[in-house]
Amino acid sequence: MSTFPNLRLNRLRRTAGIRAMFDLEIPSPAKWCWPTFVVPGQQIKEEIASMPGQFRYSPDQLLPAVEAVVKQGIGSILLFGQTDQPKDNGGSQAWCDHGAVQQAIRLIKREFPQLTVISDVCLCAYTDHGHCAPLRSDGSLDNDLACECLARTALSHAAAGADIVAPSAMMDGQVAAIRSALAENEFHHTLLMAYSTKFASACYGPFRDAEGSAPQLRPGMPSDRKGYQASYANARNALMESVLDETEGADILMVKPALFYLDMIQKVREQTLLPVAAYNVSGEYSMLIATAERGWGDLDELVRESTMGIVRSGADLIISYWASQYQRFFGTR
Ligand code: PBG
Ligand code: ZN
């Protein structure tokens, strides 16, 4: 290999045209998934204070927003539901047939049959304590009962027409429970995307604000999700989680958050032949906006640079709130 002065790497960087010849490209919108929030009611479109540019929609208001995303070519959406009914220990409104998310799935599949609809399967927006599983009277988590509740919830989403169900509760055995419930009810085509490598992260704050799903602070109950979400200091344990989910019947694996865990995306993808999704979570979205608002960085550049990090890590699918503004950030200019 020649060296300076014969070799000058800046030659390969001199013009935008030369750079573009060799640069990776941002994946086409078909490889993006837009996460969004559904609330019961009608005519509701409220901006989420901690996530500027993202909203909670009632099912009727979600349709025009989905249309705007479909027009940009985005391939899939990920829906989070909420309830206006009383919450309980087991989160029973999660599997209500006419819940907001079930309604939204039906409406969207009717209006935009070509759009792939993914539903988040968890209980925390429906339990009165905000945990992802029912609690026993001693404050401990009832993992196995949670699996039954999650399977019921996933079935209600599949029955409404969800193409992919995505359990995010991090209960042991949840993927197997959902897979067998789907099989017993002949939902053989429904895909299962496991939030397989989901860390107990401080980056979910804006999401919990959007969903009203933060764990309640009560004596005798866990105050965080560290007892079930993966520890960010234990990569081997987190990798094992994705191996198990694959064994239990997942079709797609996921690493979440994305930007703080690019090494994990790469490792999970090396260890599996399944597709790997990266979830660029709420806190990762809002921190870029907050930085730009303070004048400490250019939002467009921050979004493109951080997204390219996820692309370099090898993710097959990018789940990101930026998807709703794909044209602005990644469209041809
Ligand atoms: C629910 C769930 C969470 C997220 C996705 N599903 C929050 C949590 O675990 O507390 C986070 C998504 C985001 O921050 O964008 N289990
Ligand atoms: Zn949850």
Short mmCIF file of C-alpha atoms and ligand atoms in Angstrom, two decimals:
data_model
loop_
_atom_site.label_atom_id
_atom_site.label_comp_id
_atom_site.label_asym_id
_atom_site.label_seq_id
_atom_site.Cartn_x
_atom_site.Cartn_y
_atom_site.Cartn_z
CA MET A 1 0.00 0.00 0.00
CA SER A 2 1.35 3.41 -0.86
CA THR A 3 1.42 6.14 1.74
CA PHE A 4 1.48 9.91 1.85
CA PRO A 5 2.33 11.83 -0.26
CA ASN A 6 1.21 9.39 -2.98
CA LEU A 7 -1.86 8.34 -1.03
CA ARG A 8 -4.19 11.19 -0.08
CA LEU A 9 -7.50 10.01 1.37
CA ASN A 10 -8.98 13.47 1.05
CA ARG A 11 -9.14 12.84 -2.70
CA LEU A 12 -11.97 10.43 -1.99
CA ARG A 13 -13.75 13.13 0.01
CA ARG A 14 -13.29 16.19 -2.20
CA THR A 15 -16.73 16.49 -3.79
CA ALA A 16 -20.21 15.45 -2.78
CA GLY A 17 -20.38 13.37 -5.94
CA ILE A 18 -17.23 11.40 -5.14
CA ARG A 19 -18.33 10.84 -1.55
CA ALA A 20 -21.73 9.61 -2.70
CA MET A 21 -20.08 7.00 -4.94
CA PHE A 22 -18.77 5.15 -1.91
CA ASP A 23 -21.02 6.19 0.98
CA LEU A 24 -23.58 3.87 2.49
CA GLU A 25 -27.11 5.01 1.80
CA ILE A 26 -29.93 5.58 4.22
CA PRO A 27 -32.25 2.59 3.76
CA SER A 28 -35.31 3.18 1.62
CA PRO A 29 -38.51 3.98 3.55
CA ALA A 30 -39.70 0.38 3.10
CA LYS A 31 -37.09 -0.58 5.70
CA TRP A 32 -38.45 1.88 8.25
CA CYS A 33 -41.14 1.47 10.88
CA TRP A 34 -42.95 4.39 12.52
CA PRO A 35 -43.99 3.89 16.18
CA THR A 36 -47.07 5.82 17.23
CA PHE A 37 -49.68 6.15 19.97
CA VAL A 38 -53.40 5.39 19.91
CA VAL A 39 -55.85 6.66 22.53
CA PRO A 40 -59.56 5.94 22.90
CA GLY A 41 -62.06 8.52 21.70
CA GLN A 42 -62.58 10.65 18.62
CA GLN A 43 -61.08 13.79 17.16
CA ILE A 44 -58.04 13.55 19.39
CA LYS A 45 -54.61 14.60 18.15
CA GLU A 46 -52.49 15.88 21.01
CA GLU A 47 -48.79 16.60 20.76
CA ILE A 48 -46.68 14.73 23.31
CA ALA A 49 -44.92 17.39 25.38
CA SER A 50 -41.69 15.44 25.72
CA MET A 51 -41.68 14.31 22.05
CA PRO A 52 -42.21 17.37 19.84
CA GLY A 53 -43.57 16.35 16.44
CA GLN A 54 -45.15 13.13 17.79
CA PHE A 55 -48.79 12.83 18.84
CA ARG A 56 -51.39 10.71 20.54
CA TYR A 57 -54.19 9.96 18.08
CA SER A 58 -57.69 8.62 18.43
CA PRO A 59 -58.25 5.91 15.79
CA ASP A 60 -60.10 8.31 13.40
CA GLN A 61 -57.29 10.91 13.61
CA LEU A 62 -54.61 8.30 13.13
CA LEU A 63 -55.78 7.58 9.58
CA PRO A 64 -54.62 10.89 8.01
CA ALA A 65 -51.32 10.61 9.89
CA VAL A 66 -50.84 7.08 8.58
CA GLU A 67 -51.71 8.27 5.09
CA ALA A 68 -48.93 10.87 5.28
CA VAL A 69 -46.48 8.17 6.30
CA VAL A 70 -47.67 5.76 3.59
CA LYS A 71 -47.24 8.53 1.00
CA GLN A 72 -43.57 8.73 1.95
CA GLY A 73 -43.23 5.00 1.37
CA ILE A 74 -42.75 3.95 5.00
CA GLY A 75 -43.25 0.19 5.12
CA SER A 76 -44.64 -0.42 8.60
CA ILE A 77 -46.03 1.15 11.74
CA LEU A 78 -45.81 0.03 15.36
CA LEU A 79 -48.88 0.81 17.47
CA PHE A 80 -49.07 1.46 21.21
CA GLY A 81 -52.51 1.51 22.80
CA GLN A 82 -54.08 3.05 25.87
CA THR A 83 -57.38 2.77 27.70
CA ASP A 84 -59.91 5.12 29.31
CA GLN A 85 -61.37 2.23 31.32
CA PRO A 86 -60.25 1.51 34.89
CA LYS A 87 -56.81 -0.10 35.03
CA ASP A 88 -56.34 -3.26 37.12
CA ASN A 89 -53.59 -5.51 38.43
CA GLY A 90 -53.56 -7.75 35.34
CA GLY A 91 -54.06 -5.05 32.71
CA SER A 92 -57.20 -6.72 31.37
CA GLN A 93 -58.09 -3.83 29.07
CA ALA A 94 -55.02 -4.78 27.02
CA TRP A 95 -56.94 -7.63 25.39
CA CYS A 96 -60.28 -5.84 25.04
CA ASP A 97 -61.58 -6.56 21.52
CA HIS A 98 -62.78 -3.00 20.98
CA GLY A 99 -59.83 -1.29 22.68
CA ALA A 100 -58.30 1.73 20.94
CA VAL A 101 -55.39 -0.22 19.48
CA GLN A 102 -57.60 -3.09 18.26
CA GLN A 103 -59.90 -0.54 16.59
CA ALA A 104 -56.96 1.27 15.03
CA ILE A 105 -55.53 -1.98 13.62
CA ARG A 106 -58.89 -2.79 11.98
CA LEU A 107 -59.26 0.69 10.51
CA ILE A 108 -55.72 0.86 9.18
CA LYS A 109 -55.80 -2.60 7.62
CA ARG A 110 -59.07 -1.63 5.90
CA GLU A 111 -57.76 1.69 4.54
CA PHE A 112 -54.12 0.76 3.90
CA PRO A 113 -53.99 -3.02 3.42
CA GLN A 114 -50.47 -2.84 1.96
CA LEU A 115 -49.03 -1.21 5.10
CA THR A 116 -47.52 -3.71 7.55
CA VAL A 117 -49.08 -3.20 10.97
CA ILE A 118 -47.09 -4.18 14.06
CA SER A 119 -48.66 -4.05 17.52
CA ASP A 120 -46.77 -3.67 20.77
CA VAL A 121 -47.86 -6.36 23.20
CA CYS A 122 -47.46 -5.29 26.81
CA LEU A 123 -49.53 -4.63 29.91
CA CYS A 124 -47.89 -1.54 31.44
CA ALA A 125 -50.32 0.96 29.88
CA TYR A 126 -53.20 -1.08 31.34
CA THR A 127 -52.04 -2.12 34.81
CA ASP A 128 -52.91 0.13 37.76
CA HIS A 129 -49.29 -0.03 39.00
CA GLY A 130 -47.59 0.57 35.62
CA HIS A 131 -45.59 -2.66 35.56
CA CYS A 132 -45.46 -4.95 32.54
CA ALA A 133 -46.85 -7.90 34.55
CA PRO A 134 -49.41 -8.49 37.30
CA LEU A 135 -47.98 -8.19 40.81
CA ARG A 136 -48.61 -10.57 43.69
CA SER A 137 -49.68 -9.18 47.05
CA ASP A 138 -46.07 -9.31 48.25
CA GLY A 139 -45.07 -6.99 45.41
CA SER A 140 -43.34 -9.68 43.34
CA LEU A 141 -43.94 -10.09 39.64
CA ASP A 142 -46.23 -12.89 38.44
CA ASN A 143 -44.24 -13.87 35.34
CA ASP A 144 -46.33 -16.88 34.32
CA LEU A 145 -49.67 -15.14 34.71
CA ALA A 146 -48.21 -12.27 32.66
CA CYS A 147 -47.46 -14.73 29.83
CA GLU A 148 -51.14 -15.75 29.75
CA CYS A 149 -52.24 -12.10 29.70
CA LEU A 150 -49.73 -11.28 26.97
CA ALA A 151 -50.89 -14.24 24.87
CA ARG A 152 -54.50 -13.04 25.14
CA THR A 153 -53.42 -9.54 24.17
CA ALA A 154 -51.44 -10.77 21.17
CA LEU A 155 -54.42 -12.86 20.05
CA SER A 156 -56.73 -9.85 20.19
CA HIS A 157 -54.27 -7.93 18.00
CA ALA A 158 -53.91 -10.80 15.54
CA ALA A 159 -57.70 -11.14 15.36
CA ALA A 160 -57.95 -7.42 14.58
CA GLY A 161 -55.56 -7.98 11.68
CA ALA A 162 -52.09 -7.14 12.99
CA ASP A 163 -49.43 -8.52 10.65
CA ILE A 164 -46.82 -8.67 13.40
CA VAL A 165 -47.20 -8.86 17.17
CA ALA A 166 -44.30 -7.53 19.23
CA PRO A 167 -44.16 -8.54 22.91
CA SER A 168 -42.15 -6.02 24.95
CA ALA A 169 -42.80 -7.07 28.56
CA MET A 170 -39.55 -9.04 28.97
CA MET A 171 -41.28 -11.90 30.79
CA ASP A 172 -39.58 -15.31 30.62
CA GLY A 173 -41.44 -17.57 28.22
CA GLN A 174 -43.56 -14.81 26.68
CA VAL A 175 -42.53 -15.62 23.11
CA ALA A 176 -43.35 -19.32 23.51
CA ALA A 177 -46.70 -18.50 25.13
CA ILE A 178 -47.68 -16.15 22.31
CA ARG A 179 -46.42 -18.45 19.57
CA SER A 180 -48.46 -21.38 20.87
CA ALA A 181 -51.58 -19.25 21.41
CA LEU A 182 -51.29 -18.02 17.82
CA ALA A 183 -50.84 -21.57 16.55
CA GLU A 184 -53.80 -22.93 18.53
CA ASN A 185 -56.00 -20.24 17.03
CA GLU A 186 -54.64 -20.82 13.53
CA PHE A 187 -52.88 -17.50 13.16
CA HIS A 188 -50.13 -19.24 11.28
CA HIS A 189 -49.19 -16.18 9.24
CA THR A 190 -48.90 -13.75 12.11
CA LEU A 191 -45.29 -12.77 12.58
CA LEU A 192 -43.75 -12.45 16.02
CA MET A 193 -41.16 -9.74 16.57
CA ALA A 194 -39.49 -10.24 19.94
CA TYR A 195 -38.18 -7.23 21.82
CA SER A 196 -35.50 -9.73 22.53
CA THR A 197 -32.72 -7.55 23.73
CA LYS A 198 -34.49 -4.78 25.59
CA PHE A 199 -32.42 -2.98 28.16
CA ALA A 200 -33.59 -1.34 31.38
CA SER A 201 -32.86 2.08 29.93
CA ALA A 202 -33.24 5.67 31.06
CA CYS A 203 -34.14 6.48 27.45
CA TYR A 204 -37.80 5.46 27.77
CA GLY A 205 -38.85 8.53 29.79
CA PRO A 206 -40.66 10.44 27.02
CA PHE A 207 -42.47 7.25 25.99
CA ARG A 208 -43.75 6.64 29.51
CA ASP A 209 -44.97 10.24 29.53
CA ALA A 210 -46.74 9.61 26.20
CA GLU A 211 -48.27 6.37 27.43
CA GLY A 212 -48.85 7.18 31.08
CA SER A 213 -47.10 3.88 31.76
CA ALA A 214 -44.36 4.74 34.28
CA PRO A 215 -44.16 2.35 37.26
CA GLN A 216 -46.03 3.85 40.20
CA LEU A 217 -44.04 4.62 43.32
CA ARG A 218 -45.65 2.56 46.06
CA PRO A 219 -44.13 0.98 49.14
CA GLY A 220 -43.38 -2.72 48.68
CA MET A 221 -43.41 -2.52 44.88
CA PRO A 222 -40.48 -2.28 42.51
CA SER A 223 -39.92 1.34 41.44
CA ASP A 224 -38.27 0.48 38.13
CA ARG A 225 -38.12 -2.31 35.53
CA LYS A 226 -34.59 -3.51 36.32
CA GLY A 227 -35.97 -6.79 37.65
CA TYR A 228 -37.13 -7.82 34.18
CA GLN A 229 -35.50 -5.69 31.49
CA ALA A 230 -31.89 -6.56 30.59
CA SER A 231 -28.99 -5.01 32.47
CA TYR A 232 -26.90 -2.76 30.22
CA ALA A 233 -23.77 -3.93 32.00
CA ASN A 234 -24.32 -7.60 31.13
CA ALA A 235 -24.06 -8.13 27.39
CA ARG A 236 -23.84 -11.93 27.62
CA ASN A 237 -27.12 -12.17 29.49
CA ALA A 238 -28.76 -9.87 26.97
CA LEU A 239 -27.47 -11.98 24.07
CA MET A 240 -28.83 -15.10 25.71
CA GLU A 241 -32.25 -13.47 25.79
CA SER A 242 -32.21 -13.19 22.01
CA VAL A 243 -31.06 -16.81 21.62
CA LEU A 244 -33.97 -17.93 23.81
CA ASP A 245 -36.51 -15.82 21.95
CA GLU A 246 -35.36 -17.36 18.70
CA THR A 247 -35.73 -20.84 20.20
CA GLU A 248 -39.20 -19.97 21.47
CA GLY A 249 -40.37 -19.11 17.97
CA ALA A 250 -39.64 -15.45 17.22
CA ASP A 251 -39.49 -14.49 13.53
CA ILE A 252 -37.71 -11.18 14.05
CA LEU A 253 -35.39 -10.08 16.87
CA MET A 254 -34.95 -6.56 18.17
CA VAL A 255 -32.39 -4.53 20.06
CA LYS A 256 -33.61 -1.56 22.05
CA PRO A 257 -32.54 1.22 22.53
CA ALA A 258 -30.45 1.55 19.38
CA LEU A 259 -27.89 4.33 19.66
CA PHE A 260 -26.46 3.38 23.06
CA TYR A 261 -26.39 -0.30 21.97
CA LEU A 262 -24.90 -0.39 18.48
CA ASP A 263 -22.46 -3.10 19.63
CA MET A 264 -25.42 -5.25 20.67
CA ILE A 265 -27.14 -4.84 17.30
CA GLN A 266 -23.98 -6.04 15.61
CA LYS A 267 -23.54 -8.97 18.02
CA VAL A 268 -27.14 -10.14 17.87
CA ARG A 269 -27.00 -10.03 14.10
CA GLU A 270 -23.81 -12.11 14.05
CA GLN A 271 -25.39 -14.74 16.27
CA THR A 272 -28.67 -15.19 14.36
CA LEU A 273 -29.95 -15.69 10.84
CA LEU A 274 -33.24 -13.99 11.72
CA PRO A 275 -33.79 -10.37 10.74
CA VAL A 276 -32.76 -7.87 13.42
CA ALA A 277 -34.67 -4.67 14.12
CA ALA A 278 -33.20 -1.67 15.94
CA TYR A 279 -35.52 0.52 18.01
CA ASN A 280 -34.37 4.14 18.11
CA VAL A 281 -36.38 4.97 21.24
CA SER A 282 -38.18 8.03 22.56
CA GLY A 283 -35.30 9.40 24.66
CA GLU A 284 -32.95 9.11 21.70
CA TYR A 285 -35.45 11.10 19.64
CA SER A 286 -36.10 13.80 22.20
CA MET A 287 -32.47 14.35 23.18
CA LEU A 288 -31.59 15.39 19.64
CA ILE A 289 -34.52 17.79 19.54
CA ALA A 290 -33.57 19.25 22.92
CA THR A 291 -29.98 19.75 21.75
CA ALA A 292 -31.10 21.48 18.56
CA GLU A 293 -33.57 23.68 20.48
CA ARG A 294 -30.74 24.94 22.63
CA GLY A 295 -28.74 25.78 19.53
CA TRP A 296 -26.13 23.15 20.33
CA GLY A 297 -26.44 21.22 17.09
CA ASP A 298 -28.23 21.10 13.76
CA LEU A 299 -31.22 18.76 13.96
CA ASP A 300 -31.07 17.55 10.36
CA GLU A 301 -27.39 16.68 10.68
CA LEU A 302 -27.85 15.06 14.09
CA VAL A 303 -30.65 12.89 12.78
CA ARG A 304 -28.75 11.80 9.68
CA GLU A 305 -25.51 11.07 11.52
CA SER A 306 -27.12 9.09 14.34
CA THR A 307 -29.27 7.15 11.89
CA MET A 308 -26.21 6.22 9.86
CA GLY A 309 -24.72 4.75 13.03
CA ILE A 310 -27.70 2.40 13.22
CA VAL A 311 -27.28 1.53 9.55
CA ARG A 312 -23.57 0.76 10.02
CA SER A 313 -24.39 -1.51 12.93
CA GLY A 314 -26.20 -3.79 10.47
CA ALA A 315 -29.84 -3.40 11.54
CA ASP A 316 -32.28 -4.86 9.01
CA LEU A 317 -35.23 -2.72 10.11
CA ILE A 318 -35.14 0.74 11.68
CA ILE A 319 -37.93 1.49 14.10
CA SER A 320 -37.81 5.24 14.64
CA TYR A 321 -40.01 8.23 15.35
CA TRP A 322 -38.07 10.05 12.60
CA ALA A 323 -39.85 7.79 10.10
CA SER A 324 -42.83 10.16 10.05
CA GLN A 325 -40.47 12.87 8.72
CA TYR A 326 -38.56 10.61 6.33
CA GLN A 327 -38.84 13.04 3.42
CA ARG A 328 -37.53 15.98 5.43
CA PHE A 329 -34.49 14.19 6.81
CA PHE A 330 -33.67 11.56 4.21
CA GLY A 331 -35.59 12.49 1.07
CA THR A 332 -33.69 13.37 -2.07
CA ARG A 333 -32.67 16.99 -1.87
C1 PBG B 1 -43.58 -1.03 27.04
C2 PBG B 1 -42.63 -0.35 26.12
C3 PBG B 1 -41.73 0.68 26.41
C4 PBG B 1 -41.16 1.06 25.19
C5 PBG B 1 -41.70 0.24 24.22
N1 PBG B 1 -42.59 -0.63 24.80
C6 PBG B 1 -41.43 1.38 27.68
C7 PBG B 1 -40.91 0.66 28.82
O1 PBG B 1 -40.45 -0.48 28.75
O2 PBG B 1 -40.99 1.27 29.89
C8 PBG B 1 -40.19 2.18 25.00
C9 PBG B 1 -40.25 2.85 23.67
C10 PBG B 1 -39.61 4.20 23.59
O3 PBG B 1 -39.04 4.72 24.57
O4 PBG B 1 -39.67 4.79 22.49
N2 PBG B 1 -43.11 -2.15 27.68
ZN ZN B 2 -44.50 -2.79 29.38
#
